[in-house]
Short mmCIF file of C-alpha atoms and ligand atoms in Angstrom, two decimals:
data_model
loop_
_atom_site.label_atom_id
_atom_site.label_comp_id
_atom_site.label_asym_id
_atom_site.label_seq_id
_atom_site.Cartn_x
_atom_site.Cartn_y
_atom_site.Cartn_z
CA UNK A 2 -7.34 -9.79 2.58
CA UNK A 3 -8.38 -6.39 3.28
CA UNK A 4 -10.94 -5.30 1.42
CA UNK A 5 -13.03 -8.21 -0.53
CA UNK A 6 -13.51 -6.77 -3.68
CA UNK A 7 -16.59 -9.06 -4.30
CA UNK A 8 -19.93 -8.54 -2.41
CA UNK A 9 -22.22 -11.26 -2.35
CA UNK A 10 -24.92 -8.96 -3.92
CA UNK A 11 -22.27 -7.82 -6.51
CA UNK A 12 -21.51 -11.18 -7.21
CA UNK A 13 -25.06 -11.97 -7.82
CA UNK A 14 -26.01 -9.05 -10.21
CA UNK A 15 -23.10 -10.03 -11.92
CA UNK A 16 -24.57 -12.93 -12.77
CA UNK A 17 -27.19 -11.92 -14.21
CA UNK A 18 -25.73 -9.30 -15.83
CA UNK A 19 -23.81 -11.95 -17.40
CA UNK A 20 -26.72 -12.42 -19.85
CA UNK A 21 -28.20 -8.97 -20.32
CA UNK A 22 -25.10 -6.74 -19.72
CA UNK A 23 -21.67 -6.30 -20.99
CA UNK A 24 -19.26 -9.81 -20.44
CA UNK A 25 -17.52 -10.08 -16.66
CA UNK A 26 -14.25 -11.83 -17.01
CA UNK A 27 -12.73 -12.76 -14.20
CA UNK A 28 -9.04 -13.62 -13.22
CA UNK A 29 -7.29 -14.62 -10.09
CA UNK A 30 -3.23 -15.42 -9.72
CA UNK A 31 -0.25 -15.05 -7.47
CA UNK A 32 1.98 -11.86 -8.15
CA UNK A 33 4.36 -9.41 -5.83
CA UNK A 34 3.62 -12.01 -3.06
CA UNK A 35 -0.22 -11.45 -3.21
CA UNK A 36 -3.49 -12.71 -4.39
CA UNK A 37 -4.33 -10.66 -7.69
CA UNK A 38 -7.90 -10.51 -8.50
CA UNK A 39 -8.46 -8.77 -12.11
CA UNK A 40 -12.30 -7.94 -13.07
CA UNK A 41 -12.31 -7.05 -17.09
CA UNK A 42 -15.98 -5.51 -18.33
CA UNK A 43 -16.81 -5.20 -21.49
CA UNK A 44 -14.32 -6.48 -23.81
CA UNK A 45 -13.32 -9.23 -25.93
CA UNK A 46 -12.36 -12.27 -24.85
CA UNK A 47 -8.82 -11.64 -26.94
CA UNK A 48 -8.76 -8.36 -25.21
CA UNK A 49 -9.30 -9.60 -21.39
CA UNK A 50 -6.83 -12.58 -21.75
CA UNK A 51 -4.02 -10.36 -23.23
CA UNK A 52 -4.81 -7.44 -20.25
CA UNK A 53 -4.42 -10.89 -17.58
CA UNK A 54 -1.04 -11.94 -19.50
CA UNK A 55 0.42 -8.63 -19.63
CA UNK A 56 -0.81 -7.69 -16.12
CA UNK A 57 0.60 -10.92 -14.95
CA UNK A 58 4.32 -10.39 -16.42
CA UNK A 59 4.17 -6.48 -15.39
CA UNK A 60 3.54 -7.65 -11.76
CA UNK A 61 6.21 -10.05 -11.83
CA UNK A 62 9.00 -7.97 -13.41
CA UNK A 63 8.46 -5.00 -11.11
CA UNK A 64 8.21 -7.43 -7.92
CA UNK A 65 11.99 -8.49 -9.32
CA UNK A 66 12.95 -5.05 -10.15
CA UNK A 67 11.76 -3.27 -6.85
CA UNK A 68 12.70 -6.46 -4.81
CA UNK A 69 14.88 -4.91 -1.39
CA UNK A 70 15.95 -8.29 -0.51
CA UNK A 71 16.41 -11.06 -3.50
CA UNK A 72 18.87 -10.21 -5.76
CA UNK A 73 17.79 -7.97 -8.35
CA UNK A 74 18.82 -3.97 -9.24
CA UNK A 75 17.42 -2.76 -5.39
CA UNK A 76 19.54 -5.13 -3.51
CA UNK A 77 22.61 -4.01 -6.24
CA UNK A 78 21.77 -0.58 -5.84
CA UNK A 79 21.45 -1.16 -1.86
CA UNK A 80 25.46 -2.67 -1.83
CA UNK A 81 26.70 0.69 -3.79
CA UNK A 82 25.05 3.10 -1.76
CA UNK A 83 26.13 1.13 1.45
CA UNK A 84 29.74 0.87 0.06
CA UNK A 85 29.77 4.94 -0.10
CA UNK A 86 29.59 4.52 -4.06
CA UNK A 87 28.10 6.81 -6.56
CA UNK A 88 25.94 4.92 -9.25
CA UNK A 89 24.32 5.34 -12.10
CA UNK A 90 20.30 4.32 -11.30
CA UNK A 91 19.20 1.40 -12.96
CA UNK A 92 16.50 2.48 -15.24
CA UNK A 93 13.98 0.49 -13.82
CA UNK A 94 14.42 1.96 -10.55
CA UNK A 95 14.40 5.66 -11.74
CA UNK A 96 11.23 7.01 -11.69
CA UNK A 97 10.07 4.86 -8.81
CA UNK A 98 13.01 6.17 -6.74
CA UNK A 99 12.53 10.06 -7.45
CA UNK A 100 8.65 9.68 -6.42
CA UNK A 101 9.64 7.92 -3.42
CA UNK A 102 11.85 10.28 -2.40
CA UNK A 103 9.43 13.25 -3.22
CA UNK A 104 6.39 11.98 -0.95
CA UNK A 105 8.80 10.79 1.09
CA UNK A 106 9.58 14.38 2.58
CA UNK A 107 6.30 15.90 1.52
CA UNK A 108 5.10 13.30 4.17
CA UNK A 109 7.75 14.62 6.95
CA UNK A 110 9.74 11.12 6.53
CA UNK A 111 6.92 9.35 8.16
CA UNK A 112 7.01 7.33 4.70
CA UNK A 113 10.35 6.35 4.77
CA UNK A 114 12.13 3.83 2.47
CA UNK A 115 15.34 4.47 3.33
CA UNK A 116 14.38 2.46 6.98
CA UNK A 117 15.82 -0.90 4.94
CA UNK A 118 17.91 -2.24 7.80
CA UNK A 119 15.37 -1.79 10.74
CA UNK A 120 12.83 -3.55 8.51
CA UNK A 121 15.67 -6.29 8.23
CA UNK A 122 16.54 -5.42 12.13
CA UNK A 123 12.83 -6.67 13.08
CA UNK A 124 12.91 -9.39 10.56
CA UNK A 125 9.93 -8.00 8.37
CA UNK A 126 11.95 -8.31 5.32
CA UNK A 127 11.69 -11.95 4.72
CA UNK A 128 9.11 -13.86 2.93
CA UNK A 129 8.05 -15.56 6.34
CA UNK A 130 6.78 -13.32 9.08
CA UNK A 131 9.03 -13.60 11.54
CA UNK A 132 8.38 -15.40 14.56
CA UNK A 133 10.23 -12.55 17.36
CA UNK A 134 11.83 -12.23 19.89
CA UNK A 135 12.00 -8.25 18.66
CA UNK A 136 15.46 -7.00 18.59
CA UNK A 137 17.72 -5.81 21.49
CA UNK A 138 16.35 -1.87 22.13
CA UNK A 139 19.92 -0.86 21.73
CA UNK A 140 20.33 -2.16 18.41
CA UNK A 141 16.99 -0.31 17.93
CA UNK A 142 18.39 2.98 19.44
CA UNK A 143 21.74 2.95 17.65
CA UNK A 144 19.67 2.83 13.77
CA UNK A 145 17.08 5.54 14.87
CA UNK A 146 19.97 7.63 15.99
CA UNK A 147 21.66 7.26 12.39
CA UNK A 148 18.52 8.52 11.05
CA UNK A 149 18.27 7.41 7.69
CA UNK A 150 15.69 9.51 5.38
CA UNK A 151 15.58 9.89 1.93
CA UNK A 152 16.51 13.45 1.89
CA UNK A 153 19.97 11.47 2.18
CA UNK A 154 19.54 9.86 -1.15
CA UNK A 155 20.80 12.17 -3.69
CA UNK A 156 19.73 11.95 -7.23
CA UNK A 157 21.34 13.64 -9.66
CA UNK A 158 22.24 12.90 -13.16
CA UNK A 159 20.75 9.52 -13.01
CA UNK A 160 22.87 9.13 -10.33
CA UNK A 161 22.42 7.86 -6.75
CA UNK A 162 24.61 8.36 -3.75
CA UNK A 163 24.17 8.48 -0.43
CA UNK A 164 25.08 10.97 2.51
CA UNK A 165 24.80 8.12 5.13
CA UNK A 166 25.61 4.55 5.38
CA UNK A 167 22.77 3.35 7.76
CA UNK A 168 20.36 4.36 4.32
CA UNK A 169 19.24 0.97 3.15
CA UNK A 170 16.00 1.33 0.26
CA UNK A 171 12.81 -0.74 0.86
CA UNK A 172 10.37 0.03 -1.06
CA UNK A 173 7.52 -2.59 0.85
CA UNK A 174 5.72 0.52 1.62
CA UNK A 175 5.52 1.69 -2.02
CA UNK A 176 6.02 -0.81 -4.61
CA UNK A 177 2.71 -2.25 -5.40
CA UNK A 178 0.96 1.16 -5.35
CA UNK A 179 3.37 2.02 -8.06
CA UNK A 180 2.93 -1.18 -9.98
CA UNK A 181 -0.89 -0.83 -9.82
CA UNK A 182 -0.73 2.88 -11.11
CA UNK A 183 1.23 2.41 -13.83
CA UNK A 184 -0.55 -1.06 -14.90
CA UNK A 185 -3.87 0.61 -14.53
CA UNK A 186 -2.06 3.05 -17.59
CA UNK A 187 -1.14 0.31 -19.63
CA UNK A 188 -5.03 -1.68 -19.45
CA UNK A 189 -6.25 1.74 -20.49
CA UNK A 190 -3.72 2.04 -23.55
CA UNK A 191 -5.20 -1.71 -24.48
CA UNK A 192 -8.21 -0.63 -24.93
CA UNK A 193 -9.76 -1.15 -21.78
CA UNK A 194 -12.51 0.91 -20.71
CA UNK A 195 -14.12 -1.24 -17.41
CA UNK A 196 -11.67 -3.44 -14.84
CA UNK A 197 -10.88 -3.28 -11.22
CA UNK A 198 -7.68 -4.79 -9.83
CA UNK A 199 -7.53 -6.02 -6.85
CA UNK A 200 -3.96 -6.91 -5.17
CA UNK A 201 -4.40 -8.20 -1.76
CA UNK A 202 -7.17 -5.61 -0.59
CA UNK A 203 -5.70 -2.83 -2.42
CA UNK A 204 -6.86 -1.92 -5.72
CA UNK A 205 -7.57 0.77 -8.93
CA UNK A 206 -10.79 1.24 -10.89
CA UNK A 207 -11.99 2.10 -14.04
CA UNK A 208 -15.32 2.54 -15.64
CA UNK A 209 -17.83 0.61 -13.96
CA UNK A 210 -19.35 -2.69 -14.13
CA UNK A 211 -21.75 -3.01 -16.16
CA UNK A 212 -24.63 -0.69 -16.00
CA UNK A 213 -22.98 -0.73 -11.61
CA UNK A 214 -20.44 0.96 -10.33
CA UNK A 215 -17.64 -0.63 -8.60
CA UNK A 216 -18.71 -1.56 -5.00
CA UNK A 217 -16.46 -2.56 -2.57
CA UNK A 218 -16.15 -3.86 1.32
CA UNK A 219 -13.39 -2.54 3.57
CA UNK A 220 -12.14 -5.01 5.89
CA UNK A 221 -12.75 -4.60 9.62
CA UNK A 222 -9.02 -4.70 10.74
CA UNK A 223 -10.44 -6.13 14.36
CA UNK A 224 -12.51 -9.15 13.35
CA UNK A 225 -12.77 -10.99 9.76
CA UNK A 226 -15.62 -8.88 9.03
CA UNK A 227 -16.60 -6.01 6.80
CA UNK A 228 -16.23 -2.92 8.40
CA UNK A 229 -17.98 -0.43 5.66
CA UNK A 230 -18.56 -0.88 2.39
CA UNK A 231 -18.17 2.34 -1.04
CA UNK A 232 -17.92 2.94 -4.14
CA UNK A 233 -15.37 3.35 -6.37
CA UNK A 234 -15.35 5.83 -9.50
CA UNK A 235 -13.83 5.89 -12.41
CA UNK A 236 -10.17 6.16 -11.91
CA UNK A 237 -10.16 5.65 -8.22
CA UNK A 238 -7.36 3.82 -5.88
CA UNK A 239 -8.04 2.54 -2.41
CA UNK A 240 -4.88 1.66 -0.46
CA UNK A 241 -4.64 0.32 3.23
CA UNK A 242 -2.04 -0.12 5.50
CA UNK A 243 -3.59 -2.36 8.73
CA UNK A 244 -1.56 -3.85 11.77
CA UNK A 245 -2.94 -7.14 11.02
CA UNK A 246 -1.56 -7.58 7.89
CA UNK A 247 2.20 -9.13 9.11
CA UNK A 248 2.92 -9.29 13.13
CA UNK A 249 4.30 -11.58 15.42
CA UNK A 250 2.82 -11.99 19.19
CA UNK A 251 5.98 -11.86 21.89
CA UNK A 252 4.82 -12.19 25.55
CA UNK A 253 1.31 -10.68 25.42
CA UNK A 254 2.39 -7.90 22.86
CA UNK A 255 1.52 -7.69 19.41
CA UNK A 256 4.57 -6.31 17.10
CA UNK A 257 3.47 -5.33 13.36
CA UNK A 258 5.72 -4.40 10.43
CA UNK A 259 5.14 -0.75 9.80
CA UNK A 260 7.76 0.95 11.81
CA UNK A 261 7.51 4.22 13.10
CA UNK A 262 11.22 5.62 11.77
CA UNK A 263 11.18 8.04 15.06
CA UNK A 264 11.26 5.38 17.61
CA UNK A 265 12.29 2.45 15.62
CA UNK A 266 9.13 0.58 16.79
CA UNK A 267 5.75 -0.28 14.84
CA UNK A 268 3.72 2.56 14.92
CA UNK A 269 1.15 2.91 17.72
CA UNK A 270 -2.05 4.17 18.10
CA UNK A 271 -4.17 3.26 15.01
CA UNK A 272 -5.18 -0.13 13.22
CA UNK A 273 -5.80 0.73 9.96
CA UNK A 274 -5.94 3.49 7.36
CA UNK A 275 -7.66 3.32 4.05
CA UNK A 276 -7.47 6.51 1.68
CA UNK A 277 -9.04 7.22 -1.37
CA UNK A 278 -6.93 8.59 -4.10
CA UNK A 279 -7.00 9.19 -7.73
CA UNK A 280 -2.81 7.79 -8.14
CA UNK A 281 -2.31 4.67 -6.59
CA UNK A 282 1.27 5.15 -5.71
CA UNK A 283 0.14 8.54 -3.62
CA UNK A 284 -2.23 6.54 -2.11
CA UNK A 285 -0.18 3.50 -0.81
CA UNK A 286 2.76 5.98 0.60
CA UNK A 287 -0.57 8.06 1.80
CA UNK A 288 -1.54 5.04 3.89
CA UNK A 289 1.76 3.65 5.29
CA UNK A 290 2.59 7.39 6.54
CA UNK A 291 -1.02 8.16 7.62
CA UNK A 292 -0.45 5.09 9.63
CA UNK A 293 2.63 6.54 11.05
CA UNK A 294 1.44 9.50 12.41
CA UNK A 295 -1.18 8.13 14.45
CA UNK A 296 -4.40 9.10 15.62
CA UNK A 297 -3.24 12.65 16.52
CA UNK A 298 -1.51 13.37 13.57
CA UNK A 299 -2.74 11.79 10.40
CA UNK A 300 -5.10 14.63 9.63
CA UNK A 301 -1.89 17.06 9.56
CA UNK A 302 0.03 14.74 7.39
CA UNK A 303 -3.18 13.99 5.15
CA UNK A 304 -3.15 17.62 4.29
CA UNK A 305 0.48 17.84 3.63
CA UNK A 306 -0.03 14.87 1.13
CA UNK A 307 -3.22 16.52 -0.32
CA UNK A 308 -4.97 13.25 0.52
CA UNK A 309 -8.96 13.76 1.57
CA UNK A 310 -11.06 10.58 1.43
CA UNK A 311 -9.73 9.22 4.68
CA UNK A 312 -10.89 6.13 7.11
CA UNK A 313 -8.94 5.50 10.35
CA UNK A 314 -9.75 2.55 13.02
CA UNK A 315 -8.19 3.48 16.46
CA UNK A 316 -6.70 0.52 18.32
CA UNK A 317 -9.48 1.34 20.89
CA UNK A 318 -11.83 1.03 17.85
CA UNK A 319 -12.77 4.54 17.51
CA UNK A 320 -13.68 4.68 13.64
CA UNK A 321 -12.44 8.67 11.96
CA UNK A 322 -13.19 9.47 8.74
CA UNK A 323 -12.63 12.97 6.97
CA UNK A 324 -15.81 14.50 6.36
CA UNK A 325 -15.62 14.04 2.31
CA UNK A 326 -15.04 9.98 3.21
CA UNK A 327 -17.68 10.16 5.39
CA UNK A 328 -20.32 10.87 2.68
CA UNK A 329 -18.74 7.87 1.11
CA UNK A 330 -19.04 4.60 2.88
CA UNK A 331 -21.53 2.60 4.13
CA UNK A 332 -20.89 0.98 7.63
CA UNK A 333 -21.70 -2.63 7.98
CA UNK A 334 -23.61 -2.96 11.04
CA UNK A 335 -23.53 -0.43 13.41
CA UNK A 336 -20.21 1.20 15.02
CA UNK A 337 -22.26 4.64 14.52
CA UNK A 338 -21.23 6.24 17.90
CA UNK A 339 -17.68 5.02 17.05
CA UNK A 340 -17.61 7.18 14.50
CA UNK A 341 -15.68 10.15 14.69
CA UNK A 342 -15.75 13.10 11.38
CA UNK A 343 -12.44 14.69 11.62
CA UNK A 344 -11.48 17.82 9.39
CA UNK A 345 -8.12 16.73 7.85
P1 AMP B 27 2.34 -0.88 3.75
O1 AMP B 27 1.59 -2.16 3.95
O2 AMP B 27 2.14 -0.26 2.40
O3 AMP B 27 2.05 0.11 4.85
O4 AMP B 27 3.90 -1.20 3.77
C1 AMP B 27 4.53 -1.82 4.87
C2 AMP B 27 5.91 -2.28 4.46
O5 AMP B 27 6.72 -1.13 4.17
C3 AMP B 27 6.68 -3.02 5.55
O6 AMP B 27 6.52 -4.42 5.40
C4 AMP B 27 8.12 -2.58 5.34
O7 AMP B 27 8.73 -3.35 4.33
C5 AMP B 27 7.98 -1.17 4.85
N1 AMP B 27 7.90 -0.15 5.90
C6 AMP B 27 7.68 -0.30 7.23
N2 AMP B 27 7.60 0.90 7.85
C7 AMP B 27 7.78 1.86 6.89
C8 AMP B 27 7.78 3.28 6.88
N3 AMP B 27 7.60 4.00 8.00
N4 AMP B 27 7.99 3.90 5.71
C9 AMP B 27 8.18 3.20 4.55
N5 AMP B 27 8.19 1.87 4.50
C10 AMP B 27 7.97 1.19 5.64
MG1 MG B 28 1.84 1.67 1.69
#
């Protein structure tokens, strides 16, 4: 899990807190493939079991709605738009779709969800993480050269067509940041005032806890560790996108799933990129194309994206940081010469 949303010290005050402070409930389950981890503060015990419930069947319907590969409206949607139809978009999938396609080019196509069939093509798209060999460099050569990008997904009308067949929609890249913002909405309308949730390292605030705010740990994407520890106001989303999080090894060499869509191949250069952001959805495109630009580039395409609270981990394990993220974390241990304070 990226970042472990519990600190042992957290964890601790917590407990006492239990008695003097507002109530902690606390909620784990499965959803969108993921361990969930929901913190409530402050409310009922009506109140925090209905926010788990509804949280719960929110995850699971948009995992089924924004699915790219079990059957649902994506992988309908998918067969239309590969068949050269024009279709009306499935309501679930309309506002999802237009912001994809809007940070999509605001990132320079670097977040790309119309790379479907070279996710497929490298095998990233099943439940299992695929095992290699990675696929034949010409198959590679011949998508890239198609170059699908969502500025070939027109929307119009609540309409979708599309301007090339080789445009298959995954929304991997996307999907849970959108989930989490819009859930985060919903908790609020309920009356909540105080939760985090956590979804397998990435996660929204709001309020605090207790008379705390929310602390959290960022994972060290090179060890099992915690690489730096901050916390998170009111409102906040942290996203990561990490190189450890599905890969296969083939002879010697390490192949991840976030795929760079100039080359075809999973993006080199970095390890991991965490941003800060007050939408989640911004923040989990943020990440994935922050990732895909590199350790040259990111602070070009963080600007573009208006993202500022930025961490990077080089594969050489250079640590940059932006210099507003810098005044924000706490590193664990001491990579201080590793760290680098780059102006995005
Ligand atoms: P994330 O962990 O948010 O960076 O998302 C990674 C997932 O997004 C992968 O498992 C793919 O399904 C998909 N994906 C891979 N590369 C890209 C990319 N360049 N743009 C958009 N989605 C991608
Ligand atoms: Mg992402």
């Amino acid at each position: 899990m990226r970042i472990l949303a519990a600190m042992a010290t957290a964890a601790l005050l917590a407990l006492t807190g239990c008695q003097r402070g507002p109530a902690v409930h606390e909620y784990s389950f499965f959803a969108f493939g993921t361990l969930v981890e929901l913190t409530v503060v402050g409310a009922n015990p009506e109140t925090a079991e209905a926010a788990r419930a509804h949280a719960a069947a929110r995850l699971d319907q948009w995992h089924h709605d924004w699915h790219a590969w079990q059957p649902g409206p994506l992988t309908r949607l998918n067969a239309a738009l590969g068949a050269g139809e024009t279709v009306p978009v499935p309501e679930a999938l309309q506002p999802i779709l237009s912001e994809a396609r809007r940070l999509s080019l605001q990132s320079g196509g670097l977040f790309n969800p119309a790379i479907g069939k070279l996710v497929a093509l490298w095998g990233f798209h099943a439940d299992e993480v695929p095992s290699g060999p990675p696929p034949e460099p010409t198959a590679v050569r011949e998508l890239v050269a198609q170059d699908p990008n969502m500025a070939d997904l027109v929307l119009e009308d609540g309409r979708a067509r599309s301007n090339k067949p080789a445009l298959q929609l995954d929304l991997g890249a996307f999907a849970k940041g959108s989930a989490l913002q819009s859930l985060s909405a919903e908790l609020a309308d309920m009356g909540l005032e105080h939760f985090l949730l956590n979804a397998g390292g990435d996660l929204v605030a709001l309020g605090t806890r207790g008379e705390r705010p929310w602390r959290i740990g960022i994972r060290d994407p090179v060890g099992t560790g915690v690489l730096a520890e901050l916390v998170v106001d009111d409102g906040e989303a942290v996203f990561t996108s990490g190189d450890y999080e599905r890969y296969f090894e083939w002879e010697g060499k390490r192949y991840h799933h976030i795929i760079d869509p100039r080359t075809g191949y999973p993006a080199r250069g970095l390890r991991s990129v965490t941003v800060i952001t007050r939408d989640a959805a911004l923040g989990d495109a943020a990440a994935t194309a922050l990732f895909v630009a590199g350790p040259e580039d990111w602070p070009n395409v963080a600007r573009a994206l208006n993202v500022s609270e930025v961490l990077a981990v080089e594969t050489s394990g250079e640590i940059l940081v932006t210099p507003s993220m810098n005044q924000r974390v706490q590193f664990v241990g001491e990579p201080g010469p590793h760290v680098q304070v780059i102006e995005p």
